[in-house]
Coordinates of C-alpha atoms in Angstrom, one line a residue:
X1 CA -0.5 9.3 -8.2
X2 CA -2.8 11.4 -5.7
X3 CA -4.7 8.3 -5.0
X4 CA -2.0 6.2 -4.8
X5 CA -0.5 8.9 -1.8
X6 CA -3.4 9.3 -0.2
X7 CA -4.0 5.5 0.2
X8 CA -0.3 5.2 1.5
X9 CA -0.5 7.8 3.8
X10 CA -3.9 6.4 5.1
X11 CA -2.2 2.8 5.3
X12 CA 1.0 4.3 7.6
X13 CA -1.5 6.3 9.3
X14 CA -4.1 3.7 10.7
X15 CA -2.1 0.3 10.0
X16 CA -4.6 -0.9 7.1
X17 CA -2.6 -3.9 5.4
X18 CA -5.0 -3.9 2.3
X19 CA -4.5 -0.5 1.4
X20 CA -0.8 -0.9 2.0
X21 CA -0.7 -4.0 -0.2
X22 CA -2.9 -2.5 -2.9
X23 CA -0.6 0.6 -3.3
X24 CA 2.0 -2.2 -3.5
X25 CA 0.4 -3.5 -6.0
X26 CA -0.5 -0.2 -8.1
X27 CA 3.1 0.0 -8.9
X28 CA 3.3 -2.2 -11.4
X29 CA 0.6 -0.3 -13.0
X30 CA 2.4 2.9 -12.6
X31 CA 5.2 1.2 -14.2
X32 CA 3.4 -0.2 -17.2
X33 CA 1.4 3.2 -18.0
X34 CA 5.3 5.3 -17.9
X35 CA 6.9 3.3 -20.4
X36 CA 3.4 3.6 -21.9
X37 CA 3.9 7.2 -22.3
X38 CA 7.2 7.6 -23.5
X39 CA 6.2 5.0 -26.3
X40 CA 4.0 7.6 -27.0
X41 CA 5.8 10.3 -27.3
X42 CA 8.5 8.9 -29.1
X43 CA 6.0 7.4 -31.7
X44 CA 5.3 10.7 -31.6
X45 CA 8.4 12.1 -32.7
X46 CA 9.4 9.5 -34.7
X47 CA 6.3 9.7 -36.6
X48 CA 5.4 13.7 -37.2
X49 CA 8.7 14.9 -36.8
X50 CA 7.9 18.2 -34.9
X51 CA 10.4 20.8 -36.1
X52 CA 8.7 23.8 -33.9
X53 CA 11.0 23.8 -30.5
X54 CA 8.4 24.3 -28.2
X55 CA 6.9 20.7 -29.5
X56 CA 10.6 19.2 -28.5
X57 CA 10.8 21.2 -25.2
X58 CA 7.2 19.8 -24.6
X59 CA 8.0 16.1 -25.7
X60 CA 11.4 16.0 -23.7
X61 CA 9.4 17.4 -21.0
X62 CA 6.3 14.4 -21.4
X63 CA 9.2 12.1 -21.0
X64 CA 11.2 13.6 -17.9
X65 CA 7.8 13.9 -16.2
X66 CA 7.2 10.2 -17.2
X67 CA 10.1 9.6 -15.5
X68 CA 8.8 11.5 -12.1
X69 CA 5.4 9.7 -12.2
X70 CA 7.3 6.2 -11.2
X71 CA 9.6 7.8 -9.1
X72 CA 6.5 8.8 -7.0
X73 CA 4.8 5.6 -7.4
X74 CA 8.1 4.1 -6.1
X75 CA 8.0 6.7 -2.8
X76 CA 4.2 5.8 -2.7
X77 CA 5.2 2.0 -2.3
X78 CA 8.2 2.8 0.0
X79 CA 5.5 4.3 1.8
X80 CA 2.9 1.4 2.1
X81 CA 6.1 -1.4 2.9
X82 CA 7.4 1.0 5.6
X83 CA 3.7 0.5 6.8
X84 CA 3.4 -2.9 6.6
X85 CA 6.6 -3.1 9.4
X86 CA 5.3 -0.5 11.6
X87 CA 2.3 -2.0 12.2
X88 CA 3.5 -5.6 12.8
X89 CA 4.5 -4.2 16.1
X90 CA 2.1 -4.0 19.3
X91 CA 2.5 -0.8 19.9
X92 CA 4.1 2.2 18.2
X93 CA 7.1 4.3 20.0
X94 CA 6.2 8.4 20.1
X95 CA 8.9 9.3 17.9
X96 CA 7.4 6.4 15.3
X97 CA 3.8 8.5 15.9
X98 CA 5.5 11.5 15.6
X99 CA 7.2 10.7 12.4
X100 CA 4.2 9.2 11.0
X101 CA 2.8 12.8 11.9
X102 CA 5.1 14.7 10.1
X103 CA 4.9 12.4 6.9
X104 CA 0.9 13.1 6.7
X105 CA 1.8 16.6 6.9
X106 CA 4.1 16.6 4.1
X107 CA 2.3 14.5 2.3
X108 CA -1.0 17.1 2.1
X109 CA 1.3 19.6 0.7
X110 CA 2.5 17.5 -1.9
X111 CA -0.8 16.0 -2.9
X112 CA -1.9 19.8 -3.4
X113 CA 1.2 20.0 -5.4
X114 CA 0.1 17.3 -7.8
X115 CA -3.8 18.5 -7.8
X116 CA -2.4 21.8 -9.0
X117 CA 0.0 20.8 -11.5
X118 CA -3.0 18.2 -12.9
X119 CA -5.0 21.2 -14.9
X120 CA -1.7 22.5 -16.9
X121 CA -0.1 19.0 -17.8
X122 CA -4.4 18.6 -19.6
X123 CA -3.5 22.1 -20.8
X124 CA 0.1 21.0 -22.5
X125 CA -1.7 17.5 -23.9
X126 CA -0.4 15.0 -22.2
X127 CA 0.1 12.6 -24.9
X128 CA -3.3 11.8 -25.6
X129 CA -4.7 12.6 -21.5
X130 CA -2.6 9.9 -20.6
X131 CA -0.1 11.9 -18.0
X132 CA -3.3 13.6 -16.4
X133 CA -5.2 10.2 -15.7
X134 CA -2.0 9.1 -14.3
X135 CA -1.0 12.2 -12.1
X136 CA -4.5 12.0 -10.4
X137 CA -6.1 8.5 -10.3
X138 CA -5.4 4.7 -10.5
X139 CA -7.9 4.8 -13.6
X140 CA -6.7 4.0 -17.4

């Protein structure tokens, strides 16, 4: 997901159609690898039948953040379209600059976000490493 914002970001920022379409693209694989991980932990819980309620807390939680990992691939796609129409015009307006200006600030803070919250979702488990990989790179 850091990847996939940074590449956005960079695609709104400079007008580069092939990162735009890649992150376009990524979705689909963002997609694939949430419903991957709440198969997961549901085979989980179907299978070991955790009784403790910090393993339910943490399984509910696997799934809700699941859930958050394809909302910000879906943001991160937003992201890449909105770029695509931008930069099909000759020249962009200064409040189209500016706002592209604010978004890249933004967006650093919430990439640091996701960087820090990487080393505790490894530390919880992450069914198998599977949310970490996802949180931080494109890589299965």
């Amino acid at each position: 997901m850091v990847e996939g914002f940074e590449q956005a970001i960079y695609a709104l920022k400079t007008g580069n159609a092939y990162q735009a379409e890649r992150v376009i693209q990524r979705d689909k694989f963002i997609n694939a690898r949430r419903y991957e991980l709440e198969d997961s932990v549901l085979h989980l819980l179907t299978l070991h039948q955790p009784v403790v309620a910090r393993d339910l807390r943490l399984a509910a939680s696997m799934i809700i953040f699941a859930s958050e990992l394809d909302r910000m691939g879906d943001y991160a796609k937003g992201i890449a379209f909105i770029s695509q129409e931008l930069h099909q015009k000759q020249k962009l307006s200064e409040a189209e600059l500016e706002i592209i200006r604010r978004l890249e600030t933004l967006s650093e803070i919430g990439i640091k976000m996701l960087k820090q919250a990487a080393p505790l979702c490894a530390i919880m488990g992450g069914v198998g490493g599977l949310a970490p990989r996802l949180l931080i790179g494109w890589q299965t």
